[in-house]
PDB file of C-alpha atoms in Angstrom:
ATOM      1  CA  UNK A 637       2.920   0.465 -23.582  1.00 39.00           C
ATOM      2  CA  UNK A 638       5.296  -2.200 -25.200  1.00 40.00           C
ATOM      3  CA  UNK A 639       7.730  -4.138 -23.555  1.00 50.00           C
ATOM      4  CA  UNK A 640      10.727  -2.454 -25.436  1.00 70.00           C
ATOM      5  CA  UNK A 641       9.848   0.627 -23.464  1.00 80.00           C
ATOM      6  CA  UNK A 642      10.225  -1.249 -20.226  1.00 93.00           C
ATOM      7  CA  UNK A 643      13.105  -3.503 -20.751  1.00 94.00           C
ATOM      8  CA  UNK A 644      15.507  -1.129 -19.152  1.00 96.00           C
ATOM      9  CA  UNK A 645      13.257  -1.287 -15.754  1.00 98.00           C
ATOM     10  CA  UNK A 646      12.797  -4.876 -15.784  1.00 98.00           C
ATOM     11  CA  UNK A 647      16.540  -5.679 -16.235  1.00 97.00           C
ATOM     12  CA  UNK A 648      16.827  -2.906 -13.562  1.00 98.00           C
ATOM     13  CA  UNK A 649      14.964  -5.079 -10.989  1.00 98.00           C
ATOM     14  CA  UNK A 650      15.642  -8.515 -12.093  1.00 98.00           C
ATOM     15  CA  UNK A 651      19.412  -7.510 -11.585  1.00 98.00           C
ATOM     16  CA  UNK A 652      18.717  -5.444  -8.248  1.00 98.00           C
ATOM     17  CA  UNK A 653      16.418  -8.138  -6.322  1.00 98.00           C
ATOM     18  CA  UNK A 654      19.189 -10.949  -7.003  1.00 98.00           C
ATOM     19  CA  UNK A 655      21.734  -8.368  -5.665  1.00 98.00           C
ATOM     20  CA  UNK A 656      19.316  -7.287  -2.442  1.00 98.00           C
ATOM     21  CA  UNK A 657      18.748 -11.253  -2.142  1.00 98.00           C
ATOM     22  CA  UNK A 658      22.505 -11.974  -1.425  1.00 98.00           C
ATOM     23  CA  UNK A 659      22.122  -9.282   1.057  1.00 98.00           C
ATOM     24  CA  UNK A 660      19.300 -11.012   2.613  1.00 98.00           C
ATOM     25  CA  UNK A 661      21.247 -14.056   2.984  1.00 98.00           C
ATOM     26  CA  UNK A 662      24.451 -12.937   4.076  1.00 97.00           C
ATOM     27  CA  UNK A 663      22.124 -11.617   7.615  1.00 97.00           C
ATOM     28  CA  UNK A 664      20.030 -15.097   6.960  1.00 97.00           C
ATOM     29  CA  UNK A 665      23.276 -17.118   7.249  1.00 93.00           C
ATOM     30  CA  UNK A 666      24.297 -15.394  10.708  1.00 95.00           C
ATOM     31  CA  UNK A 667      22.879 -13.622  14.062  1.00 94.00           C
ATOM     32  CA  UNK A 668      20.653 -10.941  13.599  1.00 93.00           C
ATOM     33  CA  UNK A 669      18.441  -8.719  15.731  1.00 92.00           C
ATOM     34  CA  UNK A 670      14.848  -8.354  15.585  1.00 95.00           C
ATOM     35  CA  UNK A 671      13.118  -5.433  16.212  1.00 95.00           C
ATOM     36  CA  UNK A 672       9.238  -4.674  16.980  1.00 95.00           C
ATOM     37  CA  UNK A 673       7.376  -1.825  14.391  1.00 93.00           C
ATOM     38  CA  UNK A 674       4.703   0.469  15.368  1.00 89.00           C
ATOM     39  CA  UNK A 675       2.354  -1.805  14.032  1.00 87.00           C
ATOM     40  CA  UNK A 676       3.534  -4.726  16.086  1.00 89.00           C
ATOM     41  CA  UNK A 677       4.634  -6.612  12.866  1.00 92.00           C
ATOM     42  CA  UNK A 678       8.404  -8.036  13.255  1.00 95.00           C
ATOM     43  CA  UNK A 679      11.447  -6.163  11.144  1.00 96.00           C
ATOM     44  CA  UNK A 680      15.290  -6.920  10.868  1.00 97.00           C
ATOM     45  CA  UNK A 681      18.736  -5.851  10.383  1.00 96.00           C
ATOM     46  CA  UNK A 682      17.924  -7.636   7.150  1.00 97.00           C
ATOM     47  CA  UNK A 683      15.126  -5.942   6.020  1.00 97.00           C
ATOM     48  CA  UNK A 684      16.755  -2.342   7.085  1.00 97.00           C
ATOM     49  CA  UNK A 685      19.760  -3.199   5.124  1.00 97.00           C
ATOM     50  CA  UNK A 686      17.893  -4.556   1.616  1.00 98.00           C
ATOM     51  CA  UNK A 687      15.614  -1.546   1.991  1.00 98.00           C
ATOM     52  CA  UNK A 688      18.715   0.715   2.126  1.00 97.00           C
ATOM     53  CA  UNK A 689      20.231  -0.913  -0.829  1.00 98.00           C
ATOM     54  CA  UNK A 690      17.037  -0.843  -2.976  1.00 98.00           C
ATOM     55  CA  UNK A 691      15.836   2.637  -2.284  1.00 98.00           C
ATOM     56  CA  UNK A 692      19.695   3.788  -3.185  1.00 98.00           C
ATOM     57  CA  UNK A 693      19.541   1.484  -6.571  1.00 98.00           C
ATOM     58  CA  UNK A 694      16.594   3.063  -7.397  1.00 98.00           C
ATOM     59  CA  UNK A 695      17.635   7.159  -6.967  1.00 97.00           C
ATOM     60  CA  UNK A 696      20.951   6.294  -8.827  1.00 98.00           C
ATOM     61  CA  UNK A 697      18.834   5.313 -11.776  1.00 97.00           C
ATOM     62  CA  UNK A 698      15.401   6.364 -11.633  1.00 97.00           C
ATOM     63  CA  UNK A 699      15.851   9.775  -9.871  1.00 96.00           C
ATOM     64  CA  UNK A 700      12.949  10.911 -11.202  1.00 95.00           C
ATOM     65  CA  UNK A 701      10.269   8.368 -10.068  1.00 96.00           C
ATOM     66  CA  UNK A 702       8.733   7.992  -6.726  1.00 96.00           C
ATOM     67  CA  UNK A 703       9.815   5.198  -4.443  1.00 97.00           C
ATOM     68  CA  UNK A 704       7.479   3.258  -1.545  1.00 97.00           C
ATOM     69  CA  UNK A 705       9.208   1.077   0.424  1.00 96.00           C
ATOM     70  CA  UNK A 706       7.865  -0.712   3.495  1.00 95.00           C
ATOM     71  CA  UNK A 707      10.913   0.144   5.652  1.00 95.00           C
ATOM     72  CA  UNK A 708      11.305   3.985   4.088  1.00 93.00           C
ATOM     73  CA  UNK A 709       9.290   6.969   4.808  1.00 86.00           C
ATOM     74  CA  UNK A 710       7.618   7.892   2.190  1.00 83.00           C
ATOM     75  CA  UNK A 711       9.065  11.343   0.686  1.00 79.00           C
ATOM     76  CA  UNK A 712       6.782  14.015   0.089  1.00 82.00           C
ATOM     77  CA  UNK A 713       4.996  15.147  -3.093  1.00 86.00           C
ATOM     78  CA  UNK A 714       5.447  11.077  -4.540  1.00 89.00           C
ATOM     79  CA  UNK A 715       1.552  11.684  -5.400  1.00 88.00           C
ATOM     80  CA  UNK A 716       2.680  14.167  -8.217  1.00 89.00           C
ATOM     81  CA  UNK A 717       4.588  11.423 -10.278  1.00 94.00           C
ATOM     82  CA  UNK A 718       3.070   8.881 -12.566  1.00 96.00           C
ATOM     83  CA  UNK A 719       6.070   6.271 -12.046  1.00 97.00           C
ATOM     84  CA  UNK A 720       5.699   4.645  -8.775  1.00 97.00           C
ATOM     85  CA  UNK A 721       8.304   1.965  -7.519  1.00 98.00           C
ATOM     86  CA  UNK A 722       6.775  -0.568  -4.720  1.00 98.00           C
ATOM     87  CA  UNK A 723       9.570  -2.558  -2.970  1.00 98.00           C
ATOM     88  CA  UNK A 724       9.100  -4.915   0.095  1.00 98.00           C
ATOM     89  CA  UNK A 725      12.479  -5.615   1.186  1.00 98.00           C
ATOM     90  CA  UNK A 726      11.705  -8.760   3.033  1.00 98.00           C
ATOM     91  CA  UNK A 727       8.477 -10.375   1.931  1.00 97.00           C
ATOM     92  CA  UNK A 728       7.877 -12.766   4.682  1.00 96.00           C
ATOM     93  CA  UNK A 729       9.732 -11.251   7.738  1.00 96.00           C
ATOM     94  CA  UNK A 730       8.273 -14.019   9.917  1.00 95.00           C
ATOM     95  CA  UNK A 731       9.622 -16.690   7.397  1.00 96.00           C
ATOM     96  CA  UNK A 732      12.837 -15.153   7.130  1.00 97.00           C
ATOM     97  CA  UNK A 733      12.892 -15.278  11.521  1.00 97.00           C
ATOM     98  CA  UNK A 734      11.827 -18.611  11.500  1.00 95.00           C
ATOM     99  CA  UNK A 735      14.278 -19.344   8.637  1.00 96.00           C
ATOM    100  CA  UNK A 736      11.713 -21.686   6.119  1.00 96.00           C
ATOM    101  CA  UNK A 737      13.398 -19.971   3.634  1.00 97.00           C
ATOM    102  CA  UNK A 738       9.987 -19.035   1.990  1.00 97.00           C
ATOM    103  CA  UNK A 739      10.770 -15.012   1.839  1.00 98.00           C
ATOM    104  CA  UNK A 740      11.128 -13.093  -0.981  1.00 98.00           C
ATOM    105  CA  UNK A 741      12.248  -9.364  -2.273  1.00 98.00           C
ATOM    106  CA  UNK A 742       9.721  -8.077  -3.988  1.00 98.00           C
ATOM    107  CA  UNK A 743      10.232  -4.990  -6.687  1.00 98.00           C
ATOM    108  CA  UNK A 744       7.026  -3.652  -8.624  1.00 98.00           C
ATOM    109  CA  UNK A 745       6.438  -0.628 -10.859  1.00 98.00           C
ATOM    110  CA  UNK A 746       3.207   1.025 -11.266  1.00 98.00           C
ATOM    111  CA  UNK A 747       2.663   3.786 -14.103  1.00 98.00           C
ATOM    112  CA  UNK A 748      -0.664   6.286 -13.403  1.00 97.00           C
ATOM    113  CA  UNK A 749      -1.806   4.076 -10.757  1.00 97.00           C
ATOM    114  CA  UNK A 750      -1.462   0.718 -12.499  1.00 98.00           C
ATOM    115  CA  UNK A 751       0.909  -2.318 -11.339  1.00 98.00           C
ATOM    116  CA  UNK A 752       2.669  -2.748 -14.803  1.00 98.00           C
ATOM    117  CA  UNK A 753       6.028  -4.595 -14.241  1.00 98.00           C
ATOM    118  CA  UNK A 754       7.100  -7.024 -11.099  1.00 98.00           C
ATOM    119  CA  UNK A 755       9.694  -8.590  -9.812  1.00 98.00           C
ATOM    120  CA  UNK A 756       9.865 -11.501  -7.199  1.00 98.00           C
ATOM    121  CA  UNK A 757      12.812 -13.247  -6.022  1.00 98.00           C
ATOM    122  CA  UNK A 758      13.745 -16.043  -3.358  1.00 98.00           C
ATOM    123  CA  UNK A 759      16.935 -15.936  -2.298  1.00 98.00           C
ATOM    124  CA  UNK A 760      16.978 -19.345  -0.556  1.00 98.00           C
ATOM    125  CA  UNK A 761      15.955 -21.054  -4.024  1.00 97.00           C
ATOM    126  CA  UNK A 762      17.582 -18.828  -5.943  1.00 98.00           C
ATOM    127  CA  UNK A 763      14.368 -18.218  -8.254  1.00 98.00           C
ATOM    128  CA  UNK A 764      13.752 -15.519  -9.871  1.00 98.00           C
ATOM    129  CA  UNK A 765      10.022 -14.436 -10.820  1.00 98.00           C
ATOM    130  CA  UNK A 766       8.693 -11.403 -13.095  1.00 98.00           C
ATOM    131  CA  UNK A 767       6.256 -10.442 -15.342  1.00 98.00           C
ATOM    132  CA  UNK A 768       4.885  -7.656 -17.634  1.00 95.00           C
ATOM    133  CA  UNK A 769       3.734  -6.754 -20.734  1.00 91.00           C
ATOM    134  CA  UNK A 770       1.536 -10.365 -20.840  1.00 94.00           C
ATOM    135  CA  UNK A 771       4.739 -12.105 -20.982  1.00 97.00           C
ATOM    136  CA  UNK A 772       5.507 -14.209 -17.268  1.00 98.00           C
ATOM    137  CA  UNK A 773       8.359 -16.016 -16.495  1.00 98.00           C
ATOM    138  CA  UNK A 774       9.997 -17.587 -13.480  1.00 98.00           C
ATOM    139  CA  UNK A 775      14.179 -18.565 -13.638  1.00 98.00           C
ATOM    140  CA  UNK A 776      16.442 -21.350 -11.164  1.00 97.00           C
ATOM    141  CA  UNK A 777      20.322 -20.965 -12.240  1.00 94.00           C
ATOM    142  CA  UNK A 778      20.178 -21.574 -15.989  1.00 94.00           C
ATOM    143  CA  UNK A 779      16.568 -23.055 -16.408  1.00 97.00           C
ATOM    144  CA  UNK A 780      13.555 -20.661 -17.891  1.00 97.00           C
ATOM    145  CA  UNK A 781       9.951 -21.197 -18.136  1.00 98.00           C
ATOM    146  CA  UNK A 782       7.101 -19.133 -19.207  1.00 98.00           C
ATOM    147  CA  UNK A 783       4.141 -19.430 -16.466  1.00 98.00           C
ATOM    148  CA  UNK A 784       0.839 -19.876 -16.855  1.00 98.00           C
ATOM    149  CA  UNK A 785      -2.489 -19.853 -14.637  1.00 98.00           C
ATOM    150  CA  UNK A 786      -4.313 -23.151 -14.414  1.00 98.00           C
ATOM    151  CA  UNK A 787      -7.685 -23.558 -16.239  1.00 98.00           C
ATOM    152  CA  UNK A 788      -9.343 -25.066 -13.581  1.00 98.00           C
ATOM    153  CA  UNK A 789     -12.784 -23.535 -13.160  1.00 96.00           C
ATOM    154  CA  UNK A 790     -14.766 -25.195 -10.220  1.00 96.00           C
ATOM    155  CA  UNK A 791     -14.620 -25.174  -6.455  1.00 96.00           C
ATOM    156  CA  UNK A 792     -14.149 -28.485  -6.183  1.00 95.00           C
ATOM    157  CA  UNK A 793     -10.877 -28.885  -7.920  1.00 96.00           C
ATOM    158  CA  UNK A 794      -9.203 -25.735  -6.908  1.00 97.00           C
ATOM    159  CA  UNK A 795      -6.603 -25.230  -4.439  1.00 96.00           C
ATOM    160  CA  UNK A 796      -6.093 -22.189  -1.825  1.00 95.00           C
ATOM    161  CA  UNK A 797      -2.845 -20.774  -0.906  1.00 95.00           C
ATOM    162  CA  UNK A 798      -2.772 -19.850   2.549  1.00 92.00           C
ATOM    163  CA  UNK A 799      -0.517 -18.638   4.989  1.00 89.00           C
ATOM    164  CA  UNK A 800       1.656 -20.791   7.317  1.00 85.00           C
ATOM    165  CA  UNK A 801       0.908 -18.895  10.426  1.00 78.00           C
ATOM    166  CA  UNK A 802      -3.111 -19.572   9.476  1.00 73.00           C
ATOM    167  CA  UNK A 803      -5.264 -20.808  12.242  1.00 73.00           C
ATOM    168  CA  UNK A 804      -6.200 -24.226  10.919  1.00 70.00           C
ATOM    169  CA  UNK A 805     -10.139 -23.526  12.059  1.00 76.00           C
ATOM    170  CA  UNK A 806     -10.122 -20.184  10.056  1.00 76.00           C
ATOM    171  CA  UNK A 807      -9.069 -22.134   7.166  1.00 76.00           C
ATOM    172  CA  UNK A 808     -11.211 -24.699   7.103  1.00 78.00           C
ATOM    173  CA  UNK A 809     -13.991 -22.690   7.648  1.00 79.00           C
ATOM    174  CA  UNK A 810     -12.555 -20.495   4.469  1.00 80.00           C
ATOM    175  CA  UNK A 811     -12.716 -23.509   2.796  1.00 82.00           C
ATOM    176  CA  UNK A 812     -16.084 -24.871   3.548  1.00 83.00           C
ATOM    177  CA  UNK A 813     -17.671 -21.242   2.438  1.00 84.00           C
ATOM    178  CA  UNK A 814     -15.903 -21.526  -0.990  1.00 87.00           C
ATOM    179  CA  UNK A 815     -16.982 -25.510  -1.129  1.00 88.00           C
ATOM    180  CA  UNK A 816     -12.696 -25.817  -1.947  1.00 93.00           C
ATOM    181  CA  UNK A 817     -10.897 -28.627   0.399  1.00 90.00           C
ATOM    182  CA  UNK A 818      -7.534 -28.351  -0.943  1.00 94.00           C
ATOM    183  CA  UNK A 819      -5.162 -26.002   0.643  1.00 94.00           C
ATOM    184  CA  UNK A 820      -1.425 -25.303   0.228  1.00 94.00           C
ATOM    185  CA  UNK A 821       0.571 -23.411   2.406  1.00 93.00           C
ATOM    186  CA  UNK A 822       3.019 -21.051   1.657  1.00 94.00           C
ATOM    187  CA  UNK A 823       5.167 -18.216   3.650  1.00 93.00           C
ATOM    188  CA  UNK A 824       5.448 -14.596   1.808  1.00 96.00           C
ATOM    189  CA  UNK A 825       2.434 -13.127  -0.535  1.00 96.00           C
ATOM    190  CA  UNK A 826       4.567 -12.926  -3.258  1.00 97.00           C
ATOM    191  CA  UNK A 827       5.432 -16.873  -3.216  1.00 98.00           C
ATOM    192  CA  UNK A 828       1.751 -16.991  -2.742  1.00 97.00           C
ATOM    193  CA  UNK A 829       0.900 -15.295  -6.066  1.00 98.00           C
ATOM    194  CA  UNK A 830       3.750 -17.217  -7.694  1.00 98.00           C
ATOM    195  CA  UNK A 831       2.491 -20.452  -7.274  1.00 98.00           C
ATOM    196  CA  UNK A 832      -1.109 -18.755  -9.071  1.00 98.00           C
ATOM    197  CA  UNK A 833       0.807 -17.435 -11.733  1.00 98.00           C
ATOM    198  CA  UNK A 834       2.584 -20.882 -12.434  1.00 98.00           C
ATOM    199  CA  UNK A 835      -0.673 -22.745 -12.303  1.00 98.00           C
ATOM    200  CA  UNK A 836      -0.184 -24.606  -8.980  1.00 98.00           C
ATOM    201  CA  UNK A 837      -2.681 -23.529  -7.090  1.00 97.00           C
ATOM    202  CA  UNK A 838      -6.487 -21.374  -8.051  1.00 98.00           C
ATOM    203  CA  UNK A 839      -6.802 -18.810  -5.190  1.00 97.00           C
ATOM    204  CA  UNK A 840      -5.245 -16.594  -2.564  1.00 96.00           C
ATOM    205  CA  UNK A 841      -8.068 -14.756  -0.852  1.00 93.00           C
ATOM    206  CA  UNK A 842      -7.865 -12.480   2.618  1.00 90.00           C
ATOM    207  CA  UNK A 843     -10.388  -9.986   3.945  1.00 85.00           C
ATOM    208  CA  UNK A 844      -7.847  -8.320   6.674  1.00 85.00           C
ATOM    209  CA  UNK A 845      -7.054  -5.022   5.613  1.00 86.00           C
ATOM    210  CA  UNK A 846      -3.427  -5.128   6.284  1.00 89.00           C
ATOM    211  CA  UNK A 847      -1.799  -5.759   3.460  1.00 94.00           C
ATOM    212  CA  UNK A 848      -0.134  -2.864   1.708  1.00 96.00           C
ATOM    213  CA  UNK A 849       0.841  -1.639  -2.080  1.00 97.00           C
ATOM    214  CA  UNK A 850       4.312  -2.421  -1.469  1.00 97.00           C
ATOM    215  CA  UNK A 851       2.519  -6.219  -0.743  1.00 97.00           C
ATOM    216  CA  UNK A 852       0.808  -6.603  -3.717  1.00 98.00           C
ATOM    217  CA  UNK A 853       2.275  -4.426  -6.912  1.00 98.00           C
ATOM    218  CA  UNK A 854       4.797  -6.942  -8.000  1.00 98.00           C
ATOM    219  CA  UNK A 855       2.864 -10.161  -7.160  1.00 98.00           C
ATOM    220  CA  UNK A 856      -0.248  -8.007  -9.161  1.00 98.00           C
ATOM    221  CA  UNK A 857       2.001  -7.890 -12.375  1.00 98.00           C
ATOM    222  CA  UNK A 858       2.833 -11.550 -12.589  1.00 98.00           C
ATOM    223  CA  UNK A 859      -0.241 -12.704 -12.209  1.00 98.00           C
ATOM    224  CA  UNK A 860      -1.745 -10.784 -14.694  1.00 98.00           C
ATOM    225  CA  UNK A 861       0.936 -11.071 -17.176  1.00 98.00           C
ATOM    226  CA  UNK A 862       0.439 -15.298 -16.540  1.00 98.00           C
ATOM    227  CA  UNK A 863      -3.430 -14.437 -17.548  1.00 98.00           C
ATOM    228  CA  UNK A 864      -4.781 -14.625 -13.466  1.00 98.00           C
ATOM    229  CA  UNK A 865      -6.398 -11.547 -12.026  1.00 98.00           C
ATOM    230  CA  UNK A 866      -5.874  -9.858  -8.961  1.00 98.00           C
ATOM    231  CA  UNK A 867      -8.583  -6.924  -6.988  1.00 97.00           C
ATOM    232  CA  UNK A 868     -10.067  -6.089  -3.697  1.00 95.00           C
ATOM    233  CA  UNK A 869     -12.638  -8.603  -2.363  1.00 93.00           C
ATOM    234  CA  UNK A 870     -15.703  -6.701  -4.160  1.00 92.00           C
ATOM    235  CA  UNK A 871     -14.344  -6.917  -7.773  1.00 95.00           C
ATOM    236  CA  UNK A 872     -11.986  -3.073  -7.850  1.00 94.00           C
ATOM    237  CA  UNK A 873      -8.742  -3.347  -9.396  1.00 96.00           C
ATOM    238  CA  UNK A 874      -5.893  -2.315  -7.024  1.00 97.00           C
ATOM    239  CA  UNK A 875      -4.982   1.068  -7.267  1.00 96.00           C
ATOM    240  CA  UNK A 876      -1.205   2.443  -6.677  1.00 97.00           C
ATOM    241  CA  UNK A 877       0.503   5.535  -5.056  1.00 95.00           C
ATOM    242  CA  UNK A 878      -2.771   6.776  -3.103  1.00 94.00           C
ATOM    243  CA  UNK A 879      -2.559   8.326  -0.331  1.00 90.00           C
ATOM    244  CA  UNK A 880      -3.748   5.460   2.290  1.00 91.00           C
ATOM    245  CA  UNK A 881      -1.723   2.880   1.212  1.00 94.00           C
ATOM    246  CA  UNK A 882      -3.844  -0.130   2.347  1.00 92.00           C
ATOM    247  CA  UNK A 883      -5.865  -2.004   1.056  1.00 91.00           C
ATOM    248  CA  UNK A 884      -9.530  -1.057   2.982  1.00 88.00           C
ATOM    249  CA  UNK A 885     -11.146  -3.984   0.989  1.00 91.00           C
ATOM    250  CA  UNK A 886      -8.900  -7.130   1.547  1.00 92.00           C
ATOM    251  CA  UNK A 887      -7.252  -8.597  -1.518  1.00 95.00           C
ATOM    252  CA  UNK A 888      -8.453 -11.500  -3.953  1.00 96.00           C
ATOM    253  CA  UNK A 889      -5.824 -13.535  -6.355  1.00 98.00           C
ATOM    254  CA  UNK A 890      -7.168 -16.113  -8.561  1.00 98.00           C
ATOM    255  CA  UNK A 891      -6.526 -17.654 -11.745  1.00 98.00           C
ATOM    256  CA  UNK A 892      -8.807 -15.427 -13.855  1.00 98.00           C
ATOM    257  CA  UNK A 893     -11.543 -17.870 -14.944  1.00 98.00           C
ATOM    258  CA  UNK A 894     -12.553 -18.563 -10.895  1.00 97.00           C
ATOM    259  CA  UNK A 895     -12.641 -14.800  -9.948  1.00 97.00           C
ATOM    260  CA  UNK A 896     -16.341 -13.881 -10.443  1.00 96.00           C
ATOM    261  CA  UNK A 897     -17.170 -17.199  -8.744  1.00 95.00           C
ATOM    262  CA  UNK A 898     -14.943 -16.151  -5.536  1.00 94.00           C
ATOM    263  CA  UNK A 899     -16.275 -12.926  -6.146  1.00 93.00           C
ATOM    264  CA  UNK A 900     -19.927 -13.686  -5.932  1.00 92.00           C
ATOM    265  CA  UNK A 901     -19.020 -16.597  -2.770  1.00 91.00           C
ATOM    266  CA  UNK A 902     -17.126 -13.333  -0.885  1.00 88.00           C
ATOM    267  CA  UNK A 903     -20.195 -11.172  -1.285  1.00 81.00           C
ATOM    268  CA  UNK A 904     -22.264 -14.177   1.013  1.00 75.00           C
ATOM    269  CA  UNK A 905     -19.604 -13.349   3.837  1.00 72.00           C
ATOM    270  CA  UNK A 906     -21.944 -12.326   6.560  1.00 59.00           C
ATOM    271  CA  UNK A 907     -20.350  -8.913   8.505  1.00 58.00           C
ATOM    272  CA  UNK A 908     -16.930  -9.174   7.293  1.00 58.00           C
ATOM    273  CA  UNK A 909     -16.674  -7.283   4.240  1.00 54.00           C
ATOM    274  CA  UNK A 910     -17.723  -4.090   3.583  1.00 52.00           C
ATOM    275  CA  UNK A 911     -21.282  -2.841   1.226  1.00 49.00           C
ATOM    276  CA  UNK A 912     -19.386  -2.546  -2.290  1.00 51.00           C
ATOM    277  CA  UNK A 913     -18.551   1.013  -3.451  1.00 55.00           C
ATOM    278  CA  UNK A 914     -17.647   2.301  -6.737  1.00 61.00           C
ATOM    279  CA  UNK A 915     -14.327   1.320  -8.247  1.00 68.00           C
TER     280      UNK A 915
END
């Protein structure tokens, strides 16, 4: 797969996640309602509207690829095709409530099950995030810059990105497991990754199992195009347009050379994650 053969996709959602950010902020600037999901989690006019926006970008251009969207119902048969688009509308609902400003849109495409091409983009910063084909690269107005994973390779010097809304207990007990005592918070997943893929932090680690592949199939192609690695907690890569879209096995972000380390730390975990199965 070379990059020429993706350029039109990545233009495609480096042009379409600026456009859905505007959206974003036009509802950020202003009143909006929030509304409760099925699943408890919080959702917005905003995150409605971007969805509706994306989705619509996305069957004008790529009619024949299947979409998932965290605010869309999924349409039927999407298992048949080999080009999957992930979008999260509004990476960091809670952020984008509490108005931090750390929220992203996130647009990802995976091709036979693989996260090959993702885009990340805060409105509120106006930076723009993407990466594929080994190449990652993160833009502000007119400034560029390639990104890169740190080469840190100990406990002791690495840092953890965790969430904001984190109990402080959970992660310092994270913390003491992994022998790490440096932790940086951050709001949405994607910013999360980001800060990986651009060396400023070593590893973004959670056992829950609600994250979905709308969650992590853009941040997955950054990071791995900034030389970082991204899998479930026992070592399997992620996997894309399955039918469950979870994640049964947590996720685990790191900056490649710390990854078997975390790996092999996870594994002592008493009763929280599951006996390993075959990738």
């Amino acid at each position: 797969m070379t990059s020429d053969r993706l350029s039109k996709e990545l233009n495609f959602a480096k042009s379409t996640a600026r456009r859905a950010g505007e959206i974003a902020l036009d509802y950020y600037g202003r009143d909006f309602a929030v509304h409760t999901k099925d699943d408890k989690s919080p959702v917005t006019d905003a995150d409605k509207a971007v969805d509706n926006f994306i989705t619509a970008e996305l069957a004008k251009h790529f009619p024949e690829d299947a979409v998932l969207s965290e605010e869309s119902v999924p349409a039927k048969g999407r298992h048949l095709k080999s080009r999957l688009w992930c979008v999260d509308p509004i990476d960091g609902t809670k952020e984008f409530i509490a108005r931090n400003g750390e929220f992203v849109v996130m647009i990802g495409l995976a091709l036979q099950g693989e996260s090959v091409l993702g885009v990340v983009y805060q409105p509120t910063a106006d930076l723009l995030v993407w990466g594929h084909h080994g190449v990652a690269q993160a833009q502000r107005g007119k400034e560029k810059w390639l990104l890169r994973v740190s080469s840190i390779h100990s406990f002791e010097e690495s840092t953890i990105l965790v969430s904001r809304n984190r109990n402080i207990e959970d992660i310092r007990n994270e913390g003491q497991r992994l022998g790490v005592d440096r932790f940086k918070p951050k709001g949405s997943l994607g910013l999360k990754i980001a800060e990986i893929a651009g060396g400023n932090g070593e590893i973004y680690l959670t056992c829950s199992t609600l994250a979905k592949e709308w969650d992590t199939c853009a941040p997955e192609a950054i990071l791995r195009a900034a030389g970082g690695c991204l899998t479930d907690v026992t070592g399997c890569p992620m996997r894309y347009n399955k039918a469950d879209v979870g994640t049964p096995m947590g996720v685990l972000a790191t900056n490649g050379v710390m990854h078997q380390a975390c790996l092999g730390a996870i594994g002592k975990y008493p009763g929280e994650i599951r006996v390993k199965t075959k990738c």
